[in-house]
Coordinates of C-alpha atoms in Angstrom, one line a residue:
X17 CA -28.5 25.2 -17.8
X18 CA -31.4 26.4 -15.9
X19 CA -33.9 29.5 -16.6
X20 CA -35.9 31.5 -14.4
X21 CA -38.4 33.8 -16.5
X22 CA -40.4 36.4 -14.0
X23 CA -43.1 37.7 -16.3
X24 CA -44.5 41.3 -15.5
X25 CA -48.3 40.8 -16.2
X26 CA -49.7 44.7 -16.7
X27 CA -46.3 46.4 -16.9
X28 CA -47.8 49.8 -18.2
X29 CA -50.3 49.8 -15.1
X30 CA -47.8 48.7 -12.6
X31 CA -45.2 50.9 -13.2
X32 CA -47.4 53.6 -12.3
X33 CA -47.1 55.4 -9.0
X34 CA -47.2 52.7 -6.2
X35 CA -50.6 53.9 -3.9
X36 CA -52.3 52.7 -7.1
X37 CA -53.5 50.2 -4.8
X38 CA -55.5 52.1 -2.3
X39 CA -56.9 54.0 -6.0
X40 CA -57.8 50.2 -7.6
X41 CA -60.1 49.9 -4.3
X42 CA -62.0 53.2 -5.3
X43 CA -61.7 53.9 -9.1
X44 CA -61.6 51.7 -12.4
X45 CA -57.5 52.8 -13.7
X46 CA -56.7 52.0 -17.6
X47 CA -53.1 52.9 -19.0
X48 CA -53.4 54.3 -22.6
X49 CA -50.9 54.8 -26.0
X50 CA -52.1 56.8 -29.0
X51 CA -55.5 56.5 -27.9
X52 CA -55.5 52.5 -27.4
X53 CA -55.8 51.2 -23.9
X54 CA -52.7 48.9 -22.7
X55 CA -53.8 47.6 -19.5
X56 CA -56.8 48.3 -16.7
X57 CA -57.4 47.2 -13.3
X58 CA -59.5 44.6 -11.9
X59 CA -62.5 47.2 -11.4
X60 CA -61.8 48.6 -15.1
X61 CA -61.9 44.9 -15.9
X62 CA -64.7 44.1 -14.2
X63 CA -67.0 46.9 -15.9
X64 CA -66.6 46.0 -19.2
X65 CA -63.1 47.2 -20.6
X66 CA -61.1 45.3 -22.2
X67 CA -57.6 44.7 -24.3
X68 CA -57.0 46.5 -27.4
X69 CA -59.8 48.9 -27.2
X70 CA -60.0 52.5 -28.2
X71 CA -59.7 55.2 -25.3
X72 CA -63.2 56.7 -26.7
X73 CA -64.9 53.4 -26.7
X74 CA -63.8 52.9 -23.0
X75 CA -65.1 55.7 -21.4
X76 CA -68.3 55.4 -23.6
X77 CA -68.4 52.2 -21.7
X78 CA -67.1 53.3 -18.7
X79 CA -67.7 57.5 -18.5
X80 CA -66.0 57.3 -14.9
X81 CA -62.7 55.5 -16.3
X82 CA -59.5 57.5 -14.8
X83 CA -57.5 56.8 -18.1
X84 CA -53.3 57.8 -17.3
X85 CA -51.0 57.4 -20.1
X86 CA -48.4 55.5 -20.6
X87 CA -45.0 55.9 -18.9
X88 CA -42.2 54.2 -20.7
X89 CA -39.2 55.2 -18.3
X90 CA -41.1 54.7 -15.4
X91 CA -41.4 50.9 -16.9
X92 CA -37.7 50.5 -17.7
X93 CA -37.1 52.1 -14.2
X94 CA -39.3 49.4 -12.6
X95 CA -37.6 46.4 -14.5
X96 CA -34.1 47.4 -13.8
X97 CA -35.3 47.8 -10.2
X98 CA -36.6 44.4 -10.4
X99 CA -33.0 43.4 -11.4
X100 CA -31.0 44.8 -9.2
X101 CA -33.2 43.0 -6.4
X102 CA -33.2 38.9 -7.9
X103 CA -29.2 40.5 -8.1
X104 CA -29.7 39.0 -4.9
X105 CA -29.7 35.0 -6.5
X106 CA -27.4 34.9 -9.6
X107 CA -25.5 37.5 -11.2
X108 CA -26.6 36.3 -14.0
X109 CA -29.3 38.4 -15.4
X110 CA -31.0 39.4 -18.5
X111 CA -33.7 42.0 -19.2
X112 CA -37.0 41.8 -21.2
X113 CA -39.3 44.1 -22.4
X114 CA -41.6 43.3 -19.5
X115 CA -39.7 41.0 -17.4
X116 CA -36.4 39.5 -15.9
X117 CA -34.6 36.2 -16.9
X118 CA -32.3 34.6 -14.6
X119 CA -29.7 31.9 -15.1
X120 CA -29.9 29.8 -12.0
X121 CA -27.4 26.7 -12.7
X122 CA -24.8 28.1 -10.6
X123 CA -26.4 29.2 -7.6
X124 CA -29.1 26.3 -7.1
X125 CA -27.0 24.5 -4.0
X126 CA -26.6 27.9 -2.4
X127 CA -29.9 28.3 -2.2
X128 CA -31.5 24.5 -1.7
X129 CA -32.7 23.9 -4.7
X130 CA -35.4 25.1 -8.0
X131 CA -38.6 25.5 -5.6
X132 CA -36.8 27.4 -2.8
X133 CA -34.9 29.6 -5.7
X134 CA -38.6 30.0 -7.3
X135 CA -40.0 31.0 -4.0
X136 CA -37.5 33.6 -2.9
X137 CA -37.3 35.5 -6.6
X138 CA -41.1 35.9 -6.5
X139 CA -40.5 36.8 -2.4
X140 CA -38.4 39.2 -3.7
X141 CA -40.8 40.8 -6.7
X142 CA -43.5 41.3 -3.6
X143 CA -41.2 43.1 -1.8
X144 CA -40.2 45.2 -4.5
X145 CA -44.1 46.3 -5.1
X146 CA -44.4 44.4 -8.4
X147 CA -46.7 41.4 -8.9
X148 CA -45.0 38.6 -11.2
X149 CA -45.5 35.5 -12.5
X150 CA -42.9 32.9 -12.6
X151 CA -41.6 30.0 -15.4
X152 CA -38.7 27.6 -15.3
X153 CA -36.5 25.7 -18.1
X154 CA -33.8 24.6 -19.2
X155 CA -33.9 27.2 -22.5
X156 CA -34.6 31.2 -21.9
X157 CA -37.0 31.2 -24.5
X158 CA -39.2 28.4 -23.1
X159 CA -39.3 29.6 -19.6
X160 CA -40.0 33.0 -20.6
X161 CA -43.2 31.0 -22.6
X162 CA -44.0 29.1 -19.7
X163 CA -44.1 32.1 -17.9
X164 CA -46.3 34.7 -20.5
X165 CA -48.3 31.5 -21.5
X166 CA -50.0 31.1 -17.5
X167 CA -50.2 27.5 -18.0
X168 CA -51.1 25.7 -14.6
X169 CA -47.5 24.1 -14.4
X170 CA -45.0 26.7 -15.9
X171 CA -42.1 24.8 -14.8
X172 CA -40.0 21.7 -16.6
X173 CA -36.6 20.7 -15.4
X174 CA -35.1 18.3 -18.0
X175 CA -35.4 18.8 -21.8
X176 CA -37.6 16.2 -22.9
X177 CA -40.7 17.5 -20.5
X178 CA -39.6 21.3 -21.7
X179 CA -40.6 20.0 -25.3
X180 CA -43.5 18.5 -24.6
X181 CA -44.9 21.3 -22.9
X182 CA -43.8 23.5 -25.4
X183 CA -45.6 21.4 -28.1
X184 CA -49.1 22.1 -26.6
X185 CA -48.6 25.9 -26.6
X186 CA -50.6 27.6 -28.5
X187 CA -48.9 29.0 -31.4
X188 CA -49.9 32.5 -30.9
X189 CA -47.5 32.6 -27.9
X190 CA -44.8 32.9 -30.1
X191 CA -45.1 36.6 -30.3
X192 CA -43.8 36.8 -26.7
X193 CA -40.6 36.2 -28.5
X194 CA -40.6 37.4 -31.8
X195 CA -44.0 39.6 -33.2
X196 CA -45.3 37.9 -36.4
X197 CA -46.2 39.8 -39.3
X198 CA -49.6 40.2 -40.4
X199 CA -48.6 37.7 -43.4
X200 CA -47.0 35.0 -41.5
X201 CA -50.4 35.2 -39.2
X202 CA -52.7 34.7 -42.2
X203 CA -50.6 31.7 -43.7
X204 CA -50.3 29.5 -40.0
X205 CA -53.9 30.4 -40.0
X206 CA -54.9 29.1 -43.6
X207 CA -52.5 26.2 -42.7
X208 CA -54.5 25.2 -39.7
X209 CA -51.4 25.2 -37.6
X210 CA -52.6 25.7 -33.6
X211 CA -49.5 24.6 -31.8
X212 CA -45.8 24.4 -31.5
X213 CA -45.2 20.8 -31.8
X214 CA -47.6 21.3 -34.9
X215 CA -45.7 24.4 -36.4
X216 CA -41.8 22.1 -35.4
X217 CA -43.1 19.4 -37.3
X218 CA -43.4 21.0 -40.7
X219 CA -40.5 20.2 -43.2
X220 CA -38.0 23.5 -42.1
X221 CA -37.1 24.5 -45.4
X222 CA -40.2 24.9 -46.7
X223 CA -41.2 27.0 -43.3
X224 CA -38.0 29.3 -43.9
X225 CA -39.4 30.0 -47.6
X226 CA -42.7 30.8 -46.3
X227 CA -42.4 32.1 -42.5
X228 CA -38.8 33.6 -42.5
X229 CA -35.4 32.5 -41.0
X230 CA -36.1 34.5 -37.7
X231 CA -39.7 32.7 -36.9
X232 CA -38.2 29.2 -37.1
X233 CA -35.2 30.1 -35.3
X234 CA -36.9 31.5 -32.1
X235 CA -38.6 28.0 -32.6
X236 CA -35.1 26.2 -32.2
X237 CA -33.7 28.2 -29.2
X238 CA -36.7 27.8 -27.3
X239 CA -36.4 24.0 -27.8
X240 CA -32.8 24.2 -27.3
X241 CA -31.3 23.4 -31.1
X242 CA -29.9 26.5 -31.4
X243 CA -27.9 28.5 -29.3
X244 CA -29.6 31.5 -27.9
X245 CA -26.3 34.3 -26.2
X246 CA -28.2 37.2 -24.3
X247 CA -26.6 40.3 -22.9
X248 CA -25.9 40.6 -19.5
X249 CA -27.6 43.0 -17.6
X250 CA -24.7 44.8 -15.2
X251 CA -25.4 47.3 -12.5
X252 CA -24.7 51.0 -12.7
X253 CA -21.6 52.4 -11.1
X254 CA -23.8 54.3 -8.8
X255 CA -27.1 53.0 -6.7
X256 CA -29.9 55.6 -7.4
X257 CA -33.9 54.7 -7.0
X258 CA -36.5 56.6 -7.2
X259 CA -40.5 56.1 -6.7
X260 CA -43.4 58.4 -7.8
X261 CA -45.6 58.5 -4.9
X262 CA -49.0 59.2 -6.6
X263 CA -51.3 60.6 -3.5
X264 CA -49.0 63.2 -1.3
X265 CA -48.2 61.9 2.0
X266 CA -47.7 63.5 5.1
X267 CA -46.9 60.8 7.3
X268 CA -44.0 58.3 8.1
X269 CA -46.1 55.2 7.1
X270 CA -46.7 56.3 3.7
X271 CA -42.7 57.2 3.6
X272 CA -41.4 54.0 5.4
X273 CA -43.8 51.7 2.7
X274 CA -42.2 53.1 -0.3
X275 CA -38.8 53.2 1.1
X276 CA -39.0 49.2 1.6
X277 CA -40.0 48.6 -2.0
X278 CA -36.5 50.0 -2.9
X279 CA -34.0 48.0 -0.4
X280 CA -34.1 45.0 -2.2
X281 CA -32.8 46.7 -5.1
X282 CA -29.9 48.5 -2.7
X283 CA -29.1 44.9 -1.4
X284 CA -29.1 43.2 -4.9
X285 CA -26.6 45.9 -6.1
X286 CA -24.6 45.8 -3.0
X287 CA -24.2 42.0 -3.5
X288 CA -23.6 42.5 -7.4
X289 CA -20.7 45.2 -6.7
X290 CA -19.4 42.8 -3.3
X291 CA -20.4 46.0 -1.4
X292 CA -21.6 47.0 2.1
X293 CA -23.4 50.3 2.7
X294 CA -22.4 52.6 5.6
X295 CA -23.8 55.7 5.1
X296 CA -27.4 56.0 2.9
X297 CA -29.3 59.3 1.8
X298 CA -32.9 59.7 1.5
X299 CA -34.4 62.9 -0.7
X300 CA -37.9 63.6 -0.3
X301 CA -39.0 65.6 -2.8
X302 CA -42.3 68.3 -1.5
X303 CA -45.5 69.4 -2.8
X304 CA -45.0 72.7 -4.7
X305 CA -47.6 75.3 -3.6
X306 CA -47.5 78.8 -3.6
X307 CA -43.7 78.9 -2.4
X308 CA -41.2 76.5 -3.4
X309 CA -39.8 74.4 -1.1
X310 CA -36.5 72.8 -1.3
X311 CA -36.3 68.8 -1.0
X312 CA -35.3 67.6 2.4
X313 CA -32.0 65.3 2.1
X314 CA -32.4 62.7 5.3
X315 CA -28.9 60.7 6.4
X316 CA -28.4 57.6 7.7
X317 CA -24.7 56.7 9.0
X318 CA -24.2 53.1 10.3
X319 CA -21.7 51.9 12.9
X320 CA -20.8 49.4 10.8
X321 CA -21.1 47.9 7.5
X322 CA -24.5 46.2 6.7
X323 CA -26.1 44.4 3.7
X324 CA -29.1 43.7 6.1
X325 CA -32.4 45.0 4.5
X326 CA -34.6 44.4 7.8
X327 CA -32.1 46.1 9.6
X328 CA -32.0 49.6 7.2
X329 CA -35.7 49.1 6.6
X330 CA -36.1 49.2 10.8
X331 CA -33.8 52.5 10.8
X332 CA -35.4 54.1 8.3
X333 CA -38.8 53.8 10.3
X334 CA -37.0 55.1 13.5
X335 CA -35.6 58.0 11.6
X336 CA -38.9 58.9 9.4
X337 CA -40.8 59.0 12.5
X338 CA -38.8 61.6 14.3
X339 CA -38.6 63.6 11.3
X340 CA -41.1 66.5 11.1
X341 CA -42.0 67.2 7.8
X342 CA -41.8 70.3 6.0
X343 CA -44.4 69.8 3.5
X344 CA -46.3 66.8 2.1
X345 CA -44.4 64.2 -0.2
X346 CA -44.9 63.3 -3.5
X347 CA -41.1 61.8 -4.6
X348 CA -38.7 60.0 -2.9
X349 CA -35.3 59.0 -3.8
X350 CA -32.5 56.3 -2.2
X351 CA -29.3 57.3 -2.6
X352 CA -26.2 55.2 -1.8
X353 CA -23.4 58.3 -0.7
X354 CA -20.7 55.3 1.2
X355 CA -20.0 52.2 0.6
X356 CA -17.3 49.9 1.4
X357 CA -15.8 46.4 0.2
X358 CA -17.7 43.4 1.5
X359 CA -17.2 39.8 0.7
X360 CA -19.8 38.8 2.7
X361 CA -19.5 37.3 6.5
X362 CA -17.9 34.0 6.8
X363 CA -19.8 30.8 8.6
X364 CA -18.7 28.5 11.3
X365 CA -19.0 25.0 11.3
X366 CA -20.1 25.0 14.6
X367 CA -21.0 28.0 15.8
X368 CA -20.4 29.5 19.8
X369 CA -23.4 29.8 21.8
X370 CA -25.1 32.8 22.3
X371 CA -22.7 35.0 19.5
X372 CA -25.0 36.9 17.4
X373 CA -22.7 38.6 15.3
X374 CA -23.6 42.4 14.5
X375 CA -26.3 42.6 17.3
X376 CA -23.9 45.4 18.8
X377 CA -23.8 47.3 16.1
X378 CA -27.3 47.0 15.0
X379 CA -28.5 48.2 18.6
X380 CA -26.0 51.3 18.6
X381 CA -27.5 52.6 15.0
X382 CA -31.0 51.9 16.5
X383 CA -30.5 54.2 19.1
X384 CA -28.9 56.7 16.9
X385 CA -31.7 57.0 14.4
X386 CA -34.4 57.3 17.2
X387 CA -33.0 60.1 19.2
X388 CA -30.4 61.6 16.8
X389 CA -26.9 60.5 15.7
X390 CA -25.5 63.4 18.7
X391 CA -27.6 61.6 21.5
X392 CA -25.4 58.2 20.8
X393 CA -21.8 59.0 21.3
X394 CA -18.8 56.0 21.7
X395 CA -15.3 57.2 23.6
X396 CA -12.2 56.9 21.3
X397 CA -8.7 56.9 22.6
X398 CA -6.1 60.1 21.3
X399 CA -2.6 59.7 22.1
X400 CA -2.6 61.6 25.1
X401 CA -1.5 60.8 28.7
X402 CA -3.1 62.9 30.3
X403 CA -6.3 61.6 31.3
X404 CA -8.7 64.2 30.3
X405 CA -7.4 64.2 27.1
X406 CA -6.8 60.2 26.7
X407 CA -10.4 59.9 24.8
X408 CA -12.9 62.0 23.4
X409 CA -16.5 61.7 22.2
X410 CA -17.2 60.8 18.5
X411 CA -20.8 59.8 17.3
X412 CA -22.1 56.3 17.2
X413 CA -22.3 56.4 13.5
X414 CA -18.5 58.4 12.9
X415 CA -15.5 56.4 12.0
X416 CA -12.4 56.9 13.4
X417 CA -9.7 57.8 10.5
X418 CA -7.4 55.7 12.0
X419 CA -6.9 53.2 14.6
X420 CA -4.1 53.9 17.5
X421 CA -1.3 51.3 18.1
X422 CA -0.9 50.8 21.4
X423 CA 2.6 49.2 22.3
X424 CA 2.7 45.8 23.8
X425 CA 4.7 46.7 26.7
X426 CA 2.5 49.0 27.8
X427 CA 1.9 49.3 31.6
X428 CA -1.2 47.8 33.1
X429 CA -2.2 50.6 35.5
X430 CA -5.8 50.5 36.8
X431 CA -8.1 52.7 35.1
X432 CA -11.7 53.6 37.0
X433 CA -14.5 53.5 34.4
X434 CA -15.8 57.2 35.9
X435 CA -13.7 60.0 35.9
X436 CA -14.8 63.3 37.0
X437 CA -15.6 66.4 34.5
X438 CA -13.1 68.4 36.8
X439 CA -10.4 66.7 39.6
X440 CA -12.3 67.8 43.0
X441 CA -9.7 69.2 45.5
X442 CA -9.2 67.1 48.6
X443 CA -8.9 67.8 52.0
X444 CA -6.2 66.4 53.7
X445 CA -5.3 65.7 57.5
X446 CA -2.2 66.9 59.7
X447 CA 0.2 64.5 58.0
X448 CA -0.7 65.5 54.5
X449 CA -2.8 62.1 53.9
X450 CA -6.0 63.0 51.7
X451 CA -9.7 62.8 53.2
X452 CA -13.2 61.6 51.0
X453 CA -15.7 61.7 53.8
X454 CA -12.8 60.0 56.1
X455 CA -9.4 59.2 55.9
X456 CA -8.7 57.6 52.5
X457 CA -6.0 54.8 52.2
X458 CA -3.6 55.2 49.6
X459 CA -3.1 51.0 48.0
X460 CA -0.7 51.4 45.2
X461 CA 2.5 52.7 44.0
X462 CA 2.6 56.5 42.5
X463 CA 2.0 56.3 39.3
X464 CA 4.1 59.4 37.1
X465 CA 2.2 61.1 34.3
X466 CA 3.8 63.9 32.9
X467 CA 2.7 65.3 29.7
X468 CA 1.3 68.5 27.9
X469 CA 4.5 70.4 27.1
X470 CA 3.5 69.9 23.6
X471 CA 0.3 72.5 24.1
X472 CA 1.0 74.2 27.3
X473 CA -0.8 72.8 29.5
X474 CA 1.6 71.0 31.2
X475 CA 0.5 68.4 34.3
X476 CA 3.3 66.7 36.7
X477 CA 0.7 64.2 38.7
X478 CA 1.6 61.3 41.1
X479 CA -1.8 58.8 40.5
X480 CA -2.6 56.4 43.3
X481 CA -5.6 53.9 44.0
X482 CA -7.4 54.7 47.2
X483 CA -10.1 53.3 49.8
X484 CA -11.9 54.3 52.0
X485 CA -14.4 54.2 54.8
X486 CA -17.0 53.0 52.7
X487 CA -14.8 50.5 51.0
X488 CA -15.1 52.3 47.6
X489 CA -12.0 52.7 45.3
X490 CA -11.2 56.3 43.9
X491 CA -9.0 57.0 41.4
X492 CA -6.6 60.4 42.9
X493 CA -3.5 62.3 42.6
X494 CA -1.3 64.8 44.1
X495 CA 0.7 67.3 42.0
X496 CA 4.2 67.3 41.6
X497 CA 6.2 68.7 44.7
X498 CA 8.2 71.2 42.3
X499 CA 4.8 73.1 41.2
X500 CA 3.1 76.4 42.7
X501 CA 0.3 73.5 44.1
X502 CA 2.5 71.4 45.8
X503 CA 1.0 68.9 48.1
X504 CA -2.7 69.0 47.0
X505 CA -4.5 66.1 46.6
X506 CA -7.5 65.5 44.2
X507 CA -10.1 63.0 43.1
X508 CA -10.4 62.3 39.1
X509 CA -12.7 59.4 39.0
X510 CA -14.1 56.4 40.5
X511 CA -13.9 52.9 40.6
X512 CA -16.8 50.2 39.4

């Protein structure tokens, strides 16, 4: 087997609220617990604070320190967020305290390989808003060394270079995997033990005696002598993410930015679950001031199903930047509300020319989320005859609930692609032959539609194709010699 270990360096600090960025530019951050600081930023770092140290004797270093504490379910939000996106590789997937592990034996041909795997899960960190760092082996406890140890080369693909490069760890990396006790810390130390290889070497039996059962078996799974079974991590029944915006914003950029960082989550899931979204909510949560205000609840309905980040990320900005808001943001919440089954879309061997499957599609909810889902409208055929009841307007983004069967015997009679809101009354000459800005003539047979007893609006109309001086085709009719309106003739649409 194969182990991916992506190691969150400075969990408490990034699982903050995301602008922390634009705030590390400006102010020196720390992240506290029970007055001991957990983690700073680079210009906290930079001034003199360091691991380990009380709160007091940080800002008596450092009186301007912004100190924030410590947010443990913001943290487990952020890993399992994390999760859900490398989702995306393998389905196999365990959690850490501060980090992901990922078993990547069965999915390194799809994917071409260890380095392009590597390179797409820390891809895929990035665009969740998290910075990782990566480690590879064929044990879970070794890469998840390799990756908390920051050696130089934190990957080893066979077993015999895993061991090696786990004999020259330190030994004090072992408490990445199992926390020694202040006794088993004193007696490594008075034994002058400094590495793994060093510590593996001792006779085990004494070591148990002395160390514990639990120290020397970490040893073995990390090496690979001993089996080491981890719990899956499986997805919720329900995709829900949330992200703390820590300034307020007030315009779509802000929005759009933090709404990225959660579809690679939304994909990872929808892969996980063999989904495909079709119909996404996004809750924006306002600024309370002197009057509550409600949270504004944002929909997006594709035309068809979609596991396309750049596609929902592109929507999303269309839609956020036509929305006015009512009040500045400070939360924002992705909701899945639809979702259908998706195995995924199958390949050709050799592909047509020119197809670009979903382009369609893709265009159509474009359109909809820049000028509104009721400015992008589709014709769907009702079982009528009648032609101004044959089809009706639905929205882009609407699904039918259920498709028409249309017989196979039906009769080909032309259509025109433009018929007329209302049938404009003709004129028509001595003989009774209509007239369009000349005499028309008539080219086809009479075509019988009769139909609307059902609602009482009943139509008895004889349809024929017509010409005429311009060379133009129009689609008329004259109603049925038994009505009031015998003889009229009308035009009720045109040709292309």
């Amino acid at each position: 087997m194969l182990w991916i270990a992506l190691y969150l360096p400075q969990l408490p600090l990034q699982a903050l609220p995301w602008s922390h960025t634009g705030l590390e530019a400006a102010l020196p951050v720390a992240v506290a617990e029970q007055h001991v600081r957990l983690g700073a930023n680079r210009a906290a770092h930079a001034l003199g604070v360091r691991a380990g140290q009380s709160v007091a004797t940080a800002l008596s270093l450092l009186p301007q320190l912004v100190v924030l504490p410590r947010e443990q379910a913001c943290e487990a939000a952020l890993i399992e967020r994390l999760a859900l996106a490398l989702g995306a590789l393998t389905p196999h997937l365990s959690l850490a305290p501060d980090g992901v592990l990922l078993e990547v034996q069965s999915t390194l041909r799809l994917f071409g390989g260890i380095h392009a795997l590597l390179h797409r899960a820390q891809a895929l960190a990035h665009a969740s808003g998290v910075q990782a760092r990566t480690g590879c082996a064929p044990t879970p406890g070794a890469a998840w060394l390799f990756a908390t140890s920051g050696l130089a080369r934190p990957h080893a693909l066979k077993a015999r270079s895993s061991a090696q490069q786990l004999d020259r760890l330190p030994v004090a990396s072992l408490s990445r995997l199992l926390p020694p006790s202040p006794r088993q810390s004193e007696l490594l130390q008075a034994l002058g033990i400094q590495t793994l290889g060093a510590l593996r070497a001792l006779p085990r039996a004494g070591l148990q005696r002395r160390l514990g059962v639990d120290l020397g078996l970490a040893l073995d799974r990390s090496y690979g002598d001993a089996p080491d079974p981890r719990p899956w991590f499986a997805p919720p029944e329900h995709f829900t993410a949330r992200r703390e915006l820590m300034q307020r914003a007030d315009e779509a950029a802000v929005l759009v930015a933090a709404v990225e960082a959660l579809l690679p989550a939304l994909r990872g899931w929808l892969q996980l679950r063999w989904q495909a979204v079709t119909e996404l909510a996004l809750r924006l949560r306002h600024e309370h001031g002197r009057e509550p205000r409600p949270d504004t609840r944002l929909r997006l309905r594709l035309s068809a199903p979609s596991r396309d980040i750049g596609q929902l990320a592109l929507l999303w900005r269309e839609r956020l930047q036509r929305h006015a808001l009512a009040a500045p943001v400070y939360e924002i919440a992705l909701e899945l509300e639809t979702a259908v089954p998706h195995g995924g879309t199958p390949g050709e061997l050799l592909p047509a020319p020119g197809r670009q499957d979903g382009e369609h599609a893709a265009l159509l909810d474009r359109l909809a989320a820049r000028l509104g889902g009721d400015h992008v409208q589709r014709w769907v055929p009702q079982a009528d005859h009648r032609p101004e009841h044959a089809q009706r307007a639905r929205a882009a983004g609407e699904h039918p609930p259920a498709a028409i069967a249309i017989p196979a015997a039906a009769p080909a009679a032309p259509r025109p692609l433009w018929l007329l809101p209302l049938p404009l009354p003709l004129v028509s000459d001595a003989l009774g032959r209509p007239r369009h800005g000349g005499p028309l003539r008539v080219c086809s047979r009479a075509e019988r539609i009769e139909a609307g007893w059902f609602d009482g609006a009943l139509v008895r109309r004889d349809y024929h194709v017509a010409e005429g001086a311009d060379h133009r085709l129009r689609w008329i009719y004259r109603e049925h010699p038994s009505d009031v309106s015998s003889g009229g003739w009308f035009l009720h649409g045109w040709f292309g």
